[in-house]
mmCIF file of the C-alpha atoms, coordinates in Angstrom:
data_MODEL
# 
_entry.id   MODEL 
# 
loop_
_atom_site.group_PDB 
_atom_site.id 
_atom_site.type_symbol 
_atom_site.label_atom_id 
_atom_site.label_alt_id 
_atom_site.label_comp_id 
_atom_site.label_asym_id 
_atom_site.label_entity_id 
_atom_site.label_seq_id 
_atom_site.pdbx_PDB_ins_code 
_atom_site.Cartn_x 
_atom_site.Cartn_y 
_atom_site.Cartn_z 
_atom_site.occupancy 
_atom_site.B_iso_or_equiv 
_atom_site.pdbx_formal_charge 
_atom_site.auth_seq_id 
_atom_site.auth_comp_id 
_atom_site.auth_asym_id 
_atom_site.auth_atom_id 
_atom_site.pdbx_PDB_model_num 
ATOM 1   C CA . MET A 1 1   ? 7.073   -21.887 -35.671 1.00 0.00 ? 1   MET A CA 1 
ATOM 2   C CA . PHE A 1 2   ? 4.682   -20.377 -33.118 1.00 0.00 ? 2   PHE A CA 1 
ATOM 3   C CA . LEU A 1 3   ? 1.447   -21.370 -34.851 1.00 0.00 ? 3   LEU A CA 1 
ATOM 4   C CA . TRP A 1 4   ? 0.497   -23.653 -31.958 1.00 0.00 ? 4   TRP A CA 1 
ATOM 5   C CA . PHE A 1 5   ? 0.914   -20.716 -29.572 1.00 0.00 ? 5   PHE A CA 1 
ATOM 6   C CA . GLU A 1 6   ? -1.297  -18.461 -31.675 1.00 0.00 ? 6   GLU A CA 1 
ATOM 7   C CA . GLY A 1 7   ? -3.917  -21.199 -31.881 1.00 0.00 ? 7   GLY A CA 1 
ATOM 8   C CA . ALA A 1 8   ? -3.790  -21.734 -28.137 1.00 0.00 ? 8   ALA A CA 1 
ATOM 9   C CA . ILE A 1 9   ? -4.492  -18.044 -27.574 1.00 0.00 ? 9   ILE A CA 1 
ATOM 10  C CA . TYR A 1 10  ? -7.373  -17.786 -30.031 1.00 0.00 ? 10  TYR A CA 1 
ATOM 11  C CA . THR A 1 11  ? -9.066  -20.947 -28.817 1.00 0.00 ? 11  THR A CA 1 
ATOM 12  C CA . GLY A 1 12  ? -8.892  -19.765 -25.215 1.00 0.00 ? 12  GLY A CA 1 
ATOM 13  C CA . THR A 1 13  ? -6.556  -22.543 -24.061 1.00 0.00 ? 13  THR A CA 1 
ATOM 14  C CA . ILE A 1 14  ? -3.891  -20.268 -22.558 1.00 0.00 ? 14  ILE A CA 1 
ATOM 15  C CA . PRO A 1 15  ? -6.381  -17.964 -20.773 1.00 0.00 ? 15  PRO A CA 1 
ATOM 16  C CA . GLY A 1 16  ? -8.167  -21.100 -19.512 1.00 0.00 ? 16  GLY A CA 1 
ATOM 17  C CA . ILE A 1 17  ? -4.923  -22.497 -18.121 1.00 0.00 ? 17  ILE A CA 1 
ATOM 18  C CA . ALA A 1 18  ? -4.164  -19.136 -16.461 1.00 0.00 ? 18  ALA A CA 1 
ATOM 19  C CA . ILE A 1 19  ? -7.640  -19.090 -14.884 1.00 0.00 ? 19  ILE A CA 1 
ATOM 20  C CA . ALA A 1 20  ? -7.131  -22.630 -13.564 1.00 0.00 ? 20  ALA A CA 1 
ATOM 21  C CA . PHE A 1 21  ? -3.757  -21.708 -12.025 1.00 0.00 ? 21  PHE A CA 1 
ATOM 22  C CA . LEU A 1 22  ? -5.235  -18.552 -10.471 1.00 0.00 ? 22  LEU A CA 1 
ATOM 23  C CA . THR A 1 23  ? -8.044  -20.585 -8.927  1.00 0.00 ? 23  THR A CA 1 
ATOM 24  C CA . ILE A 1 24  ? -5.642  -23.164 -7.484  1.00 0.00 ? 24  ILE A CA 1 
ATOM 25  C CA . GLU A 1 25  ? -3.289  -20.451 -6.215  1.00 0.00 ? 25  GLU A CA 1 
ATOM 26  C CA . THR A 1 26  ? -6.148  -18.570 -4.533  1.00 0.00 ? 26  THR A CA 1 
ATOM 27  C CA . LEU A 1 27  ? -7.437  -21.693 -2.811  1.00 0.00 ? 27  LEU A CA 1 
ATOM 28  C CA . ILE A 1 28  ? -3.962  -22.578 -1.553  1.00 0.00 ? 28  ILE A CA 1 
ATOM 29  C CA . LEU A 1 29  ? -3.359  -19.037 -0.272  1.00 0.00 ? 29  LEU A CA 1 
ATOM 30  C CA . LEU A 1 30  ? -6.718  -18.950 1.483   1.00 0.00 ? 30  LEU A CA 1 
ATOM 31  C CA . TRP A 1 31  ? -5.913  -22.286 3.113   1.00 0.00 ? 31  TRP A CA 1 
ATOM 32  C CA . LEU A 1 32  ? -2.468  -21.039 4.224   1.00 0.00 ? 32  LEU A CA 1 
ATOM 33  C CA . TYR A 1 33  ? -3.736  -17.718 5.569   1.00 0.00 ? 33  TYR A CA 1 
ATOM 34  C CA . ARG A 1 34  ? -7.017  -18.870 7.074   1.00 0.00 ? 34  ARG A CA 1 
ATOM 35  C CA . THR A 1 35  ? -5.918  -17.891 10.587  1.00 0.00 ? 35  THR A CA 1 
ATOM 36  C CA . GLN A 1 36  ? -4.762  -14.400 9.601   1.00 0.00 ? 36  GLN A CA 1 
ATOM 37  C CA . ARG A 1 37  ? -6.824  -11.416 8.493   1.00 0.00 ? 37  ARG A CA 1 
ATOM 38  C CA . VAL A 1 38  ? -5.547  -11.210 4.917   1.00 0.00 ? 38  VAL A CA 1 
ATOM 39  C CA . SER A 1 39  ? -8.332  -13.207 3.272   1.00 0.00 ? 39  SER A CA 1 
ATOM 40  C CA . LEU A 1 40  ? -10.020 -10.045 1.900   1.00 0.00 ? 40  LEU A CA 1 
ATOM 41  C CA . LEU A 1 41  ? -6.712  -9.063  0.350   1.00 0.00 ? 41  LEU A CA 1 
ATOM 42  C CA . ILE A 1 42  ? -6.316  -12.460 -1.317  1.00 0.00 ? 42  ILE A CA 1 
ATOM 43  C CA . VAL A 1 43  ? -9.895  -12.654 -2.557  1.00 0.00 ? 43  VAL A CA 1 
ATOM 44  C CA . SER A 1 44  ? -9.993  -9.098  -3.907  1.00 0.00 ? 44  SER A CA 1 
ATOM 45  C CA . ASN A 1 45  ? -6.638  -9.541  -5.636  1.00 0.00 ? 45  ASN A CA 1 
ATOM 46  C CA . ALA A 1 46  ? -7.720  -12.833 -7.181  1.00 0.00 ? 46  ALA A CA 1 
ATOM 47  C CA . LEU A 1 47  ? -11.056 -11.360 -8.264  1.00 0.00 ? 47  LEU A CA 1 
ATOM 48  C CA . ALA A 1 48  ? -9.329  -8.411  -9.927  1.00 0.00 ? 48  ALA A CA 1 
ATOM 49  C CA . GLY A 1 49  ? -6.983  -10.645 -11.895 1.00 0.00 ? 49  GLY A CA 1 
ATOM 50  C CA . GLY A 1 50  ? -9.527  -13.372 -12.510 1.00 0.00 ? 50  GLY A CA 1 
ATOM 51  C CA . ALA A 1 51  ? -12.126 -11.011 -13.956 1.00 0.00 ? 51  ALA A CA 1 
ATOM 52  C CA . VAL A 1 52  ? -9.573  -9.704  -16.451 1.00 0.00 ? 52  VAL A CA 1 
ATOM 53  C CA . MET A 1 53  ? -8.515  -13.252 -17.364 1.00 0.00 ? 53  MET A CA 1 
ATOM 54  C CA . VAL A 1 54  ? -12.104 -14.354 -17.920 1.00 0.00 ? 54  VAL A CA 1 
ATOM 55  C CA . GLY A 1 55  ? -12.594 -11.230 -20.036 1.00 0.00 ? 55  GLY A CA 1 
ATOM 56  C CA . VAL A 1 56  ? -9.554  -12.166 -22.147 1.00 0.00 ? 56  VAL A CA 1 
ATOM 57  C CA . TYR A 1 57  ? -10.921 -15.687 -22.464 1.00 0.00 ? 57  TYR A CA 1 
ATOM 58  C CA . LEU A 1 58  ? -14.278 -14.346 -23.649 1.00 0.00 ? 58  LEU A CA 1 
ATOM 59  C CA . LEU A 1 59  ? -12.597 -12.030 -26.146 1.00 0.00 ? 59  LEU A CA 1 
ATOM 60  C CA . ALA A 1 60  ? -10.485 -14.901 -27.482 1.00 0.00 ? 60  ALA A CA 1 
ATOM 61  C CA . THR A 1 61  ? -13.472 -17.188 -27.889 1.00 0.00 ? 61  THR A CA 1 
ATOM 62  C CA . GLY A 1 62  ? -15.911 -14.621 -29.293 1.00 0.00 ? 62  GLY A CA 1 
ATOM 63  C CA . GLY A 1 63  ? -17.849 -13.772 -26.155 1.00 0.00 ? 63  GLY A CA 1 
ATOM 64  C CA . SER A 1 64  ? -20.157 -10.857 -25.551 1.00 0.00 ? 64  SER A CA 1 
ATOM 65  C CA . ALA A 1 65  ? -18.580 -7.404  -25.473 1.00 0.00 ? 65  ALA A CA 1 
ATOM 66  C CA . LEU A 1 66  ? -21.069 -6.335  -22.795 1.00 0.00 ? 66  LEU A CA 1 
ATOM 67  C CA . LEU A 1 67  ? -19.996 -9.204  -20.549 1.00 0.00 ? 67  LEU A CA 1 
ATOM 68  C CA . VAL A 1 68  ? -16.338 -8.295  -21.088 1.00 0.00 ? 68  VAL A CA 1 
ATOM 69  C CA . ALA A 1 69  ? -17.111 -4.693  -20.105 1.00 0.00 ? 69  ALA A CA 1 
ATOM 70  C CA . ILE A 1 70  ? -18.910 -5.895  -16.958 1.00 0.00 ? 70  ILE A CA 1 
ATOM 71  C CA . LEU A 1 71  ? -15.914 -8.068  -16.067 1.00 0.00 ? 71  LEU A CA 1 
ATOM 72  C CA . LEU A 1 72  ? -13.519 -5.160  -16.536 1.00 0.00 ? 72  LEU A CA 1 
ATOM 73  C CA . VAL A 1 73  ? -15.611 -2.924  -14.260 1.00 0.00 ? 73  VAL A CA 1 
ATOM 74  C CA . THR A 1 74  ? -15.747 -5.782  -11.723 1.00 0.00 ? 74  THR A CA 1 
ATOM 75  C CA . SER A 1 75  ? -11.974 -6.049  -11.924 1.00 0.00 ? 75  SER A CA 1 
ATOM 76  C CA . LEU A 1 76  ? -11.602 -2.319  -11.330 1.00 0.00 ? 76  LEU A CA 1 
ATOM 77  C CA . ILE A 1 77  ? -13.859 -2.405  -8.258  1.00 0.00 ? 77  ILE A CA 1 
ATOM 78  C CA . ALA A 1 78  ? -12.033 -5.452  -6.865  1.00 0.00 ? 78  ALA A CA 1 
ATOM 79  C CA . HIS A 1 79  ? -8.731  -3.676  -7.452  1.00 0.00 ? 79  HIS A CA 1 
ATOM 80  C CA . PHE A 1 80  ? -9.943  -0.717  -5.387  1.00 0.00 ? 80  PHE A CA 1 
ATOM 81  C CA . PHE A 1 81  ? -10.881 -3.099  -2.550  1.00 0.00 ? 81  PHE A CA 1 
ATOM 82  C CA . ASP A 1 82  ? -7.423  -4.674  -2.856  1.00 0.00 ? 82  ASP A CA 1 
ATOM 83  C CA . LEU A 1 83  ? -5.739  -1.278  -2.586  1.00 0.00 ? 83  LEU A CA 1 
ATOM 84  C CA . ALA A 1 84  ? -7.900  -0.312  0.394   1.00 0.00 ? 84  ALA A CA 1 
ATOM 85  C CA . ALA A 1 85  ? -7.017  -3.551  2.199   1.00 0.00 ? 85  ALA A CA 1 
ATOM 86  C CA . ARG A 1 86  ? -3.313  -3.057  1.495   1.00 0.00 ? 86  ARG A CA 1 
ATOM 87  C CA . ARG A 1 87  ? -3.463  0.527   2.752   1.00 0.00 ? 87  ARG A CA 1 
ATOM 88  C CA . ARG A 1 88  ? -5.110  -0.626  5.965   1.00 0.00 ? 88  ARG A CA 1 
ATOM 89  C CA . LEU A 1 89  ? -2.373  -3.243  6.501   1.00 0.00 ? 89  LEU A CA 1 
ATOM 90  C CA . ILE A 1 90  ? 0.349   -0.642  5.920   1.00 0.00 ? 90  ILE A CA 1 
ATOM 91  C CA . VAL A 1 91  ? -1.240  1.886   8.283   1.00 0.00 ? 91  VAL A CA 1 
ATOM 92  C CA . GLU A 1 92  ? -1.757  -0.752  11.014  1.00 0.00 ? 92  GLU A CA 1 
ATOM 93  C CA . GLY A 1 93  ? 1.835   -1.896  10.576  1.00 0.00 ? 93  GLY A CA 1 
ATOM 94  C CA . ARG A 1 94  ? 3.156   1.623   11.022  1.00 0.00 ? 94  ARG A CA 1 
ATOM 95  C CA . ARG A 1 95  ? 1.111   2.144   14.178  1.00 0.00 ? 95  ARG A CA 1 
ATOM 96  C CA . ARG A 1 96  ? 2.474   -1.000  15.824  1.00 0.00 ? 96  ARG A CA 1 
ATOM 97  C CA . ASP A 1 97  ? 6.120   -0.266  15.034  1.00 0.00 ? 97  ASP A CA 1 
ATOM 98  C CA . SER A 1 98  ? 7.996   2.729   16.262  1.00 0.00 ? 98  SER A CA 1 
ATOM 99  C CA . SER A 1 99  ? 10.179  3.109   13.162  1.00 0.00 ? 99  SER A CA 1 
ATOM 100 C CA . ALA A 1 100 ? 9.157   5.519   10.414  1.00 0.00 ? 100 ALA A CA 1 
ATOM 101 C CA . THR A 1 101 ? 9.961   3.120   7.553   1.00 0.00 ? 101 THR A CA 1 
ATOM 102 C CA . PRO A 1 102 ? 8.230   -0.170  6.670   1.00 0.00 ? 102 PRO A CA 1 
ATOM 103 C CA . ALA A 1 103 ? 9.954   -3.411  7.648   1.00 0.00 ? 103 ALA A CA 1 
ATOM 104 C CA . ASN A 1 104 ? 10.408  -4.666  4.082   1.00 0.00 ? 104 ASN A CA 1 
# 
């Protein structure tokens, strides 16, 4: 019943589709937020997820294990940048407001 789904995973079709959607989503978000200072947050988040997706694609299609390891380390570093950018936004938000709790 799900043989087409299994084939789509092993041929790299589903990871390829996910990578395409991530690329489109990142471009749209960068276009929407181009006037604000959240572009580092968007790029680092997309790089973290995209590196993992490309690694999954390479694993599904028989890619190099060394390249997958490099992509996973790249994803980890991008994730740290993402967390640092989010922390900075939270700290700046708390300094501007007088309340002790975040707005959302």
